[in-house]
mmCIF file of C-alpha atoms in Angstrom:
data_model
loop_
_atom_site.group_PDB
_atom_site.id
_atom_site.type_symbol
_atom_site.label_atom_id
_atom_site.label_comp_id
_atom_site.label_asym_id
_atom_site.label_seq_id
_atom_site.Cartn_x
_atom_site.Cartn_y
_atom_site.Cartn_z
ATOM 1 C CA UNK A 1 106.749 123.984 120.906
ATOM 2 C CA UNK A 2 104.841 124.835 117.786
ATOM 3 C CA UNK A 3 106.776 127.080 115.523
ATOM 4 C CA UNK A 4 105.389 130.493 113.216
ATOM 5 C CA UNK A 5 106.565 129.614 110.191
ATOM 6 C CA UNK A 6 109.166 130.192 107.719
ATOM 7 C CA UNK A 7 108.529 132.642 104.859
ATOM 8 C CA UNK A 8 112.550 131.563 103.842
ATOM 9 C CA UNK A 9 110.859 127.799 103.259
ATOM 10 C CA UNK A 10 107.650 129.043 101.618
ATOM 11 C CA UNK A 11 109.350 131.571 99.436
ATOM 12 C CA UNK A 12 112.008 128.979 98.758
ATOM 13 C CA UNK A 13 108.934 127.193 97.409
ATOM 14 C CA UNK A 14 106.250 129.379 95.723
ATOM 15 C CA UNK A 15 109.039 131.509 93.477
ATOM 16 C CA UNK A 16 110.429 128.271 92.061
ATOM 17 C CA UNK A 17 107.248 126.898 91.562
ATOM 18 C CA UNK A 18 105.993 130.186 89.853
ATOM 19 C CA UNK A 19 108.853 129.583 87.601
ATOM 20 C CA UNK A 20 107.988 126.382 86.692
ATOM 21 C CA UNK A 21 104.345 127.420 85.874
ATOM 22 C CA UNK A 22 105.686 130.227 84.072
ATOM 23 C CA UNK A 23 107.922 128.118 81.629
ATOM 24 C CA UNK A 24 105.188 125.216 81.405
ATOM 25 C CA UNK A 25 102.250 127.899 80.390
ATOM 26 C CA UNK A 26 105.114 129.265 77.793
ATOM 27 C CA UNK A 27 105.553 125.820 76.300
ATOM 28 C CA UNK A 28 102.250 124.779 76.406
ATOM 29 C CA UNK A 29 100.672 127.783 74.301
ATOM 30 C CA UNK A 30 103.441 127.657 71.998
ATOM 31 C CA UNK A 31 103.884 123.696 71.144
ATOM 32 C CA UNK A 32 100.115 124.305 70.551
ATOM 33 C CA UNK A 33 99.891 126.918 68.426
ATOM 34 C CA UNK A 34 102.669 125.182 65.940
ATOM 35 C CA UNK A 35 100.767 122.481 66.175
ATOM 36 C CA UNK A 36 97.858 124.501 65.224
ATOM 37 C CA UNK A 37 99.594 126.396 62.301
ATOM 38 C CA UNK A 38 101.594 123.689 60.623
ATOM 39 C CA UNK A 39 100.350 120.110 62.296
ATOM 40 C CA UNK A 40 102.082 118.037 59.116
ATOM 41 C CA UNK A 41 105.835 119.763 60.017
ATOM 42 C CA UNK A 42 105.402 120.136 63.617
ATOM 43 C CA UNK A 43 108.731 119.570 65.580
ATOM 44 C CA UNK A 44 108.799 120.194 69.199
ATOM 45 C CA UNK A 45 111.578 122.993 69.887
ATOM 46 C CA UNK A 46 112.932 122.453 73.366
ATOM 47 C CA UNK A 47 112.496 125.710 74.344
ATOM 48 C CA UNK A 48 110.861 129.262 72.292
ATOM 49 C CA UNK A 49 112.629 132.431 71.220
ATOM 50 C CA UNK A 50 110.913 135.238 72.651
ATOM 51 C CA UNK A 51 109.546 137.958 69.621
ATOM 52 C CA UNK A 52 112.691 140.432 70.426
ATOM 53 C CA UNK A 53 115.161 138.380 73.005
ATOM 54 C CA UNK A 54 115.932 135.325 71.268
ATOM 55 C CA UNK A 55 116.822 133.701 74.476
ATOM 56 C CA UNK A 56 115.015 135.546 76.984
ATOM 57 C CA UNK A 57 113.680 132.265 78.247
ATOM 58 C CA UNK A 58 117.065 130.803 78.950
ATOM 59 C CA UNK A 59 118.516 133.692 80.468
ATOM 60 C CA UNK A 60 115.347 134.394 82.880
ATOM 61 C CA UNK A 61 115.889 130.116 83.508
ATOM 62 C CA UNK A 62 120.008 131.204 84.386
ATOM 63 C CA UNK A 63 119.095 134.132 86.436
ATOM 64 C CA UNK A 64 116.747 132.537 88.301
ATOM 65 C CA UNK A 65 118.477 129.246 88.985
ATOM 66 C CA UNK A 66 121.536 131.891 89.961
ATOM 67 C CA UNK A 67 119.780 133.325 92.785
ATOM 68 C CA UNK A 68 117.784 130.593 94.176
ATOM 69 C CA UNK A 69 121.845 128.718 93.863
ATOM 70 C CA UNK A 70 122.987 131.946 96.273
ATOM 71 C CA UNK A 71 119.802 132.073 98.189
ATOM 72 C CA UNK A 72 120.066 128.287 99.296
ATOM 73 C CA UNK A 73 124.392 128.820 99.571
ATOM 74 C CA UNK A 74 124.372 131.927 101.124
ATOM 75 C CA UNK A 75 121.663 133.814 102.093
ATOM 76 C CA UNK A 76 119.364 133.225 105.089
ATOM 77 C CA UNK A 77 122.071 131.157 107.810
ATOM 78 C CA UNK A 78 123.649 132.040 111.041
ATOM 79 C CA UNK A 79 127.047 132.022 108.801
ATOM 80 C CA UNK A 80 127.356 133.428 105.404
ATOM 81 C CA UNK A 81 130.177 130.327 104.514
ATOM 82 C CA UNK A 82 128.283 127.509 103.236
ATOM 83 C CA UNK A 83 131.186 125.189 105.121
ATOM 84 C CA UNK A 84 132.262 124.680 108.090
ATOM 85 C CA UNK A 85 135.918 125.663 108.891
ATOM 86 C CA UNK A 86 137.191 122.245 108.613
ATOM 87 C CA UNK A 87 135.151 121.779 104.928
ATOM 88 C CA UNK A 88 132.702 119.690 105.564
ATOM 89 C CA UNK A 89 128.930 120.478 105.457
ATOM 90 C CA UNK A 90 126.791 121.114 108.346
ATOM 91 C CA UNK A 91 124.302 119.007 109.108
ATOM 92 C CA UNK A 92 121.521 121.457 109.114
ATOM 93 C CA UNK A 93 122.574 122.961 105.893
ATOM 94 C CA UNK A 94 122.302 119.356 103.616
ATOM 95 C CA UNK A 95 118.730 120.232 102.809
ATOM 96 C CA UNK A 96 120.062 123.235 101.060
ATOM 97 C CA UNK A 97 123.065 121.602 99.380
ATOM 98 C CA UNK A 98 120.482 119.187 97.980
ATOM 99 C CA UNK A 99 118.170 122.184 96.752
ATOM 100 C CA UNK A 100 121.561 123.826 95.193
ATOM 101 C CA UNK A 101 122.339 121.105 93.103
ATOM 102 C CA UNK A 102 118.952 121.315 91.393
ATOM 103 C CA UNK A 103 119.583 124.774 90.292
ATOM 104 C CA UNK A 104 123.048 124.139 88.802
ATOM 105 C CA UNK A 105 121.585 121.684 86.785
ATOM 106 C CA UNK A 106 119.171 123.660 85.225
ATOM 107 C CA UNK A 107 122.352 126.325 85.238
ATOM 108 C CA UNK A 108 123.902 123.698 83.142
ATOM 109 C CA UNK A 109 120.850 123.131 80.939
ATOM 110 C CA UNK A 110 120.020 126.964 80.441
ATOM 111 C CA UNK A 111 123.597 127.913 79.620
ATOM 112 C CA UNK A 112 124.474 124.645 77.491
ATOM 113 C CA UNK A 113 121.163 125.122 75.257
ATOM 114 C CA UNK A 114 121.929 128.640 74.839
ATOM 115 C CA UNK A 115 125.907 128.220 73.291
ATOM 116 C CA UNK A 116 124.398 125.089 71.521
ATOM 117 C CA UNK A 117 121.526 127.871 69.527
ATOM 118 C CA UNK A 118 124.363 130.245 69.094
ATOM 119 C CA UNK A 119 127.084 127.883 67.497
ATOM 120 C CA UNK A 120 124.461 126.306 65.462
ATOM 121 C CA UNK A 121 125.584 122.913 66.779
ATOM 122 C CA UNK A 122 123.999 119.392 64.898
ATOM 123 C CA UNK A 123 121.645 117.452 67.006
ATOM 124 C CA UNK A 124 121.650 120.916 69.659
ATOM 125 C CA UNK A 125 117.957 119.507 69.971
ATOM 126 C CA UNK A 126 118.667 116.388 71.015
ATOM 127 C CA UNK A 127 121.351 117.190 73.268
ATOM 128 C CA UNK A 128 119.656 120.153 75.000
ATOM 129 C CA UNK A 129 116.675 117.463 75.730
ATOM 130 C CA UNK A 130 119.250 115.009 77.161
ATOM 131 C CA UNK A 131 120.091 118.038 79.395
ATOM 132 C CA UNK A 132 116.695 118.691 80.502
ATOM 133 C CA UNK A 133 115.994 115.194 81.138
ATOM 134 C CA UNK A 134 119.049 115.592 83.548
ATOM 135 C CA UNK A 135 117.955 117.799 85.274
ATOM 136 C CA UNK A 136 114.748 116.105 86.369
ATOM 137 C CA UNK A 137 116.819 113.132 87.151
ATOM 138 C CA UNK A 138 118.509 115.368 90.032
ATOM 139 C CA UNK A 139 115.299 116.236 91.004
ATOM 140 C CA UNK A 140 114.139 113.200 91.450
ATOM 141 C CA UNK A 141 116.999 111.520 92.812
ATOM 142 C CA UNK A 142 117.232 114.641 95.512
ATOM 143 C CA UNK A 143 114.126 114.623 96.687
ATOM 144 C CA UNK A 144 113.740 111.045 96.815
ATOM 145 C CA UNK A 145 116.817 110.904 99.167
ATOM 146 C CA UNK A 146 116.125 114.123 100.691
ATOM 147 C CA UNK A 147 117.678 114.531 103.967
ATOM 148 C CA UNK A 148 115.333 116.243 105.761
ATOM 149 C CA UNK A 149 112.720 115.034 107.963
ATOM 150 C CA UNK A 150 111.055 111.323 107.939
ATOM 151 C CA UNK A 151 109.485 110.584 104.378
ATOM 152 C CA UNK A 152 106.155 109.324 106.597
ATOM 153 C CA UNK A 153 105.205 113.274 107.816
ATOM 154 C CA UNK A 154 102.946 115.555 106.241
ATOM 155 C CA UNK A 155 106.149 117.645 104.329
ATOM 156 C CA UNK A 156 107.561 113.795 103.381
ATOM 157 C CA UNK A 157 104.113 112.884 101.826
ATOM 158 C CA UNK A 158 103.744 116.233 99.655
ATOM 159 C CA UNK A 159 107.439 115.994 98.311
ATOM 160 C CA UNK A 160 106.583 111.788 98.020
ATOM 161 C CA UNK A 161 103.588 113.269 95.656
ATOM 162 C CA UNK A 162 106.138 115.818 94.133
ATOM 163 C CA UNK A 163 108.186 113.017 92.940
ATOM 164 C CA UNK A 164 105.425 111.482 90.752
ATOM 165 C CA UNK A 165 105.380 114.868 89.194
ATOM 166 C CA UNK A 166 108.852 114.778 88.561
ATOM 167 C CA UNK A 167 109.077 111.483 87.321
ATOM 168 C CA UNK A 168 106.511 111.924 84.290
ATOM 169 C CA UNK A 169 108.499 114.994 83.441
ATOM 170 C CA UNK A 170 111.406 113.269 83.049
ATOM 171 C CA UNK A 171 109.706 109.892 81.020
ATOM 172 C CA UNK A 172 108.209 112.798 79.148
ATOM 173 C CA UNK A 173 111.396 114.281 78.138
ATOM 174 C CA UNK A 174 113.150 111.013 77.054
ATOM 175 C CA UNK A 175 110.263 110.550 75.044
ATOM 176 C CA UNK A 176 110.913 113.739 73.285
ATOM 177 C CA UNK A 177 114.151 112.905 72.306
ATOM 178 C CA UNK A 178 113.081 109.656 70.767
ATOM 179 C CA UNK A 179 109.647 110.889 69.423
ATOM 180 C CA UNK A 180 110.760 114.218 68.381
ATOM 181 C CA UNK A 181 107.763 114.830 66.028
ATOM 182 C CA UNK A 182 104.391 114.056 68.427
ATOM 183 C CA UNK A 183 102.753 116.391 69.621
ATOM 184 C CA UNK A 184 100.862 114.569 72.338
ATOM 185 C CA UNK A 185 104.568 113.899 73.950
ATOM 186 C CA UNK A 186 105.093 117.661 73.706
ATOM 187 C CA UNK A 187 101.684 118.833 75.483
ATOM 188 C CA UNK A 188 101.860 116.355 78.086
ATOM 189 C CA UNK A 189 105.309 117.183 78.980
ATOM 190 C CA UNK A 190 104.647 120.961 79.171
ATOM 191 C CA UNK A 191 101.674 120.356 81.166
ATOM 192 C CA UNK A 192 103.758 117.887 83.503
ATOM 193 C CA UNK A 193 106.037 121.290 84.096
ATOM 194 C CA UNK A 194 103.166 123.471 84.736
ATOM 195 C CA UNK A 195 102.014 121.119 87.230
ATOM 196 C CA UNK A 196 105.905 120.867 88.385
ATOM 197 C CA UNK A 197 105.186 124.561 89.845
ATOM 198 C CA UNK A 198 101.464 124.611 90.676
ATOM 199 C CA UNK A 199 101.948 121.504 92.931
ATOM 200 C CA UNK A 200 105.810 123.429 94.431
ATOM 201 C CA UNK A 201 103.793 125.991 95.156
ATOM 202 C CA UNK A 202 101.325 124.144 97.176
ATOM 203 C CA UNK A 203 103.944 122.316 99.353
ATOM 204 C CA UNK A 204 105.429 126.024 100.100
ATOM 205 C CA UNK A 205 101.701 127.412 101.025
ATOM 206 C CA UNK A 206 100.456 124.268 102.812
ATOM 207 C CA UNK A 207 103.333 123.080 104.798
ATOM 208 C CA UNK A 208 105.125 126.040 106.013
ATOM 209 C CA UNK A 209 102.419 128.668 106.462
ATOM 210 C CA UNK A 210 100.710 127.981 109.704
ATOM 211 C CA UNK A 211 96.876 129.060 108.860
ATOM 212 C CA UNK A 212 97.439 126.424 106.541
ATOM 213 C CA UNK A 213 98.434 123.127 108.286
ATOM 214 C CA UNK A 214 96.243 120.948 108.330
ATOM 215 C CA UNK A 215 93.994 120.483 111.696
ATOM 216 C CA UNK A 216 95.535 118.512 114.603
ATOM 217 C CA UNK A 217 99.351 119.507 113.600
ATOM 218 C CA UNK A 218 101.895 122.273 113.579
ATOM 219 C CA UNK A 219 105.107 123.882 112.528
ATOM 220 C CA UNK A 220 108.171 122.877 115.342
ATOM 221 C CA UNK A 221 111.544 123.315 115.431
ATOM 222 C CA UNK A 222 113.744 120.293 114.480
ATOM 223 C CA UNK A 223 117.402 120.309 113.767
ATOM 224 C CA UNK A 224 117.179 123.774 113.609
ATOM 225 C CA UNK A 225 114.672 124.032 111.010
ATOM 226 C CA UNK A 226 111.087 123.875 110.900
ATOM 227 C CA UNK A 227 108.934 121.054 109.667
ATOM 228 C CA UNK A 228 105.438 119.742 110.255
ATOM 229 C CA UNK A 229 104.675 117.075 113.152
ATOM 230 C CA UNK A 230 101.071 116.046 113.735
ATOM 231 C CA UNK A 231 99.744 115.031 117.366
ATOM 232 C CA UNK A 232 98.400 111.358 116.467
ATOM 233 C CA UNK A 233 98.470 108.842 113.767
ATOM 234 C CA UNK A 234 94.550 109.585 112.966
ATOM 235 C CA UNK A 235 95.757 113.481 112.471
ATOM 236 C CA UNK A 236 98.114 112.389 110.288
ATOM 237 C CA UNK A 237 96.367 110.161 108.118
ATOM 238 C CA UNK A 238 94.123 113.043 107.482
ATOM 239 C CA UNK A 239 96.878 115.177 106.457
ATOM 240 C CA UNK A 240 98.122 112.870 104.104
ATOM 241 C CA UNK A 241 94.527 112.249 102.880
ATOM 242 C CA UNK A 242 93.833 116.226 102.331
ATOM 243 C CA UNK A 243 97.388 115.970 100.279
ATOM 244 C CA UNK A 244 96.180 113.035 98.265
ATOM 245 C CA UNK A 245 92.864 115.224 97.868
ATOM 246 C CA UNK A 246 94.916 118.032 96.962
ATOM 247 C CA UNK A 247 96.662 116.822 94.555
ATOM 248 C CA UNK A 248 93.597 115.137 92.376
ATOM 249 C CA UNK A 249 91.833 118.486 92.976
ATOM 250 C CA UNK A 250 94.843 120.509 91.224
ATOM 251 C CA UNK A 251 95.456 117.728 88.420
ATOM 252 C CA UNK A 252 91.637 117.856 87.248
ATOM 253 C CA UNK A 253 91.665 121.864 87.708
ATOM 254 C CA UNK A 254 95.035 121.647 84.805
ATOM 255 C CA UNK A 255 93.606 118.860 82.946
ATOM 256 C CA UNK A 256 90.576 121.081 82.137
ATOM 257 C CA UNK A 257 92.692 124.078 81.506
ATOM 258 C CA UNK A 258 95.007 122.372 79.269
ATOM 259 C CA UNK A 259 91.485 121.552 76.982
ATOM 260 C CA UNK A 260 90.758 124.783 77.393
ATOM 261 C CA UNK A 261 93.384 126.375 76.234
ATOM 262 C CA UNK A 262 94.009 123.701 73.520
ATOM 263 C CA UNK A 263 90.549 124.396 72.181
ATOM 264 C CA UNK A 264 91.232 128.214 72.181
ATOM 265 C CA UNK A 265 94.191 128.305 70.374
ATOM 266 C CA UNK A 266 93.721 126.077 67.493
ATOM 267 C CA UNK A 267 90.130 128.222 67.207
ATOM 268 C CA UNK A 268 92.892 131.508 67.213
ATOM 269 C CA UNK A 269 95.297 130.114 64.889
ATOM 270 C CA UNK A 270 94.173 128.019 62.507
ATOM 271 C CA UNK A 271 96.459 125.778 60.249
ATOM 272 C CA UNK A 272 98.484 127.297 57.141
ATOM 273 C CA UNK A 273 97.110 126.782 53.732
ATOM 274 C CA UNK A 274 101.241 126.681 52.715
ATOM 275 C CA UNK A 275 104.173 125.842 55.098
ATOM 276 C CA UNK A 276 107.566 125.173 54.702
ATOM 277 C CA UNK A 277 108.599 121.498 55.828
ATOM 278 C CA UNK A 278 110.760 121.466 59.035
ATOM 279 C CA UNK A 279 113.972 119.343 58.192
ATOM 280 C CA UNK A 280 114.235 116.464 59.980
ATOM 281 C CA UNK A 281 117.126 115.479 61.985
ATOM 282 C CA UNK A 282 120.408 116.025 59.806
ATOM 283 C CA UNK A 283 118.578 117.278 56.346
ATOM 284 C CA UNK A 284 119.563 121.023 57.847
ATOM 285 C CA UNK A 285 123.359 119.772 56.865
ATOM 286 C CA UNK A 286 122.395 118.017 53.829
ATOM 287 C CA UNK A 287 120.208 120.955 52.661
ATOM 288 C CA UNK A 288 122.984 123.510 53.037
ATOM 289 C CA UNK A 289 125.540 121.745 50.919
ATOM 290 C CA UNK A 290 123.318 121.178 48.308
ATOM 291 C CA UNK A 291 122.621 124.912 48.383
ATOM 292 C CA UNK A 292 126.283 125.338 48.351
ATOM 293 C CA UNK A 293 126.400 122.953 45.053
ATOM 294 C CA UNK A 294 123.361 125.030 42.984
ATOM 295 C CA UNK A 295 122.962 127.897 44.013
ATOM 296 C CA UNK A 296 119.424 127.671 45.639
ATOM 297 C CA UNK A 297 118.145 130.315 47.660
ATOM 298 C CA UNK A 298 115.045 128.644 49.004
ATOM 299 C CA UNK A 299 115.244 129.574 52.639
ATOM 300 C CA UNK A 300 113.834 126.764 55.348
ATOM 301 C CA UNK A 301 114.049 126.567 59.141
ATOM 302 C CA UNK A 302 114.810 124.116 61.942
ATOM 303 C CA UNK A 303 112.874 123.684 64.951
ATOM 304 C CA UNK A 304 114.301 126.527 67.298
ATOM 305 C CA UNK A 305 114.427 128.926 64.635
ATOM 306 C CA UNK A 306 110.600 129.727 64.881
ATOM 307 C CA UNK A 307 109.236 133.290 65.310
ATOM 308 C CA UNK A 308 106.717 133.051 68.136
#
């Protein structure tokens, strides 16, 4: 019985994804353009203040993880409890267990990063990119083991693509923390989580909306949710194939925007003719006690203290 679709699914999948495209524009224009202004003391900030809400990024990131936690807990089942009486999880509900640990890890992230900025922790850089990278990790590790469906379907294959996205976000982060001054590491990972939510997206339009499956399958009801099922092996290799297809049409589409937008912003804000140095790892220590010592008022700046 072919089903009609589940807007819960798709939205559950487009407003993430819009998220992540959101955050990995955001980074992208901004790792550029400090690039662009000061190239010899560029330090990749894990995350940019806003011009009049320091942390407006992180607390959109914890509001957002918030209610997509509640919406995959509580909203949207035959019982509000996300339990059954005896405590244990219903079967049907795993998927969105799995989904709910994703967003308290970046809950974690958002909320750790921001304390770090405000008690002006040492190495709050470091460790907030050690966060990040864990969250990606849970990613990964859920949707590799997801416990919906058969990983060989059409929704398997998309999140099976997903999880290459996933992974070079996460190599990409680790190579932040250890490479904390390139730049290349910096756009590549930004463009990695821009991708993150352009390709989320497309699993939410192409795989629960049923204009859009592909020809010679459709949407039915299994375990209580709905998933894609295609009527012979040759339908299904051509699924996967449009995926596949898909997926190199969207990573050349980013590849030239990320040029694109490279070009235009180093064109808009060209480099310095004077900068300050950004302090490396530990000189922000060393420089205040020897400002403590003499006297100097020389003012400098750390990575995450950058007006954008």
């Amino acid at each position: 019985m072919g089903g009609r679709g589940t807007p819960r699914n798709s939205i559950g999948h487009i407003l993430p994804g819009a998220g992540f495209l959101a955050v990995g524009l955001w980074h992208l224009f901004n790792h550029i353009r400090l690039f662009s202004l000061r190239p010899d003391a560029y330090v990749a900030p894990v995350w940019f203040p806003a011009p009049r809400v320091r942390h407006l990024e992180l607390i959109l990131v914890i509001a957002g993880s918030a209610v997509e936690f509640a919406m995959e807990m509580f909203v949207g089942h035959s019982t509000f409890l996300p339990f059954d009486a005896d405590g244990s999880i219903p079967s049907d509900r795993l998927h969105n267990h799995e989904h709910a640990v994703i967003c308290l890890a970046l809950l974690v992230y958002a909320s750790s990063a921001l304390h770090l900025d405000r008690v002006r922790a040492p190495r709050r850089r470091a460790i907030s990119l050690l966060l990040v990278a864990a969250v990606f990790a849970q990613e990964l590790l859920a949707f590799h083991f997801h416990s919906t469906g058969d990983h060989a379907g059409v929704e398997g294959h998309y999140h099976w693509l997903l999880q290459l996205v996933v992974a070079a976000c996460l190599a990409t982060v680790l190579l932040g923390v250890a490479f904390p001054r390139s730049f290349e590491v910096s756009l590549v990972r930004s463009a990695c989580v821009a991708f993150h939510g352009v390709w989320f997206m497309v699993i939410g339009a192409m795989v629960w909306v049923p204009s859009r499956v592909p020809k010679g399958c459709e949407l039915v009801q299994e375990d209580g949710r709905d998933t894609v099922r295609c009527r012979s092996e040759a339908s299904l290799h051509r699924a996967k194939a449009l995926a596949n297809l898909q997926f190199g049409w969207y990573l050349s589409f980013m590849t030239v925007f990320v040029v694109a937008l490279y070009l235009y912003v180093c064109k808009r804000y060209p480099a310095e003719a004077a900068y300050v140095r950004v302090p490396e790892a530990g000189e922000e220590e060393e420089q205040l006690q020897e400002r403590n010592k003499c006297g100097d008022g020389a003012r400098g700046f750390t990575a995450l203290e950058i007006d954008v």
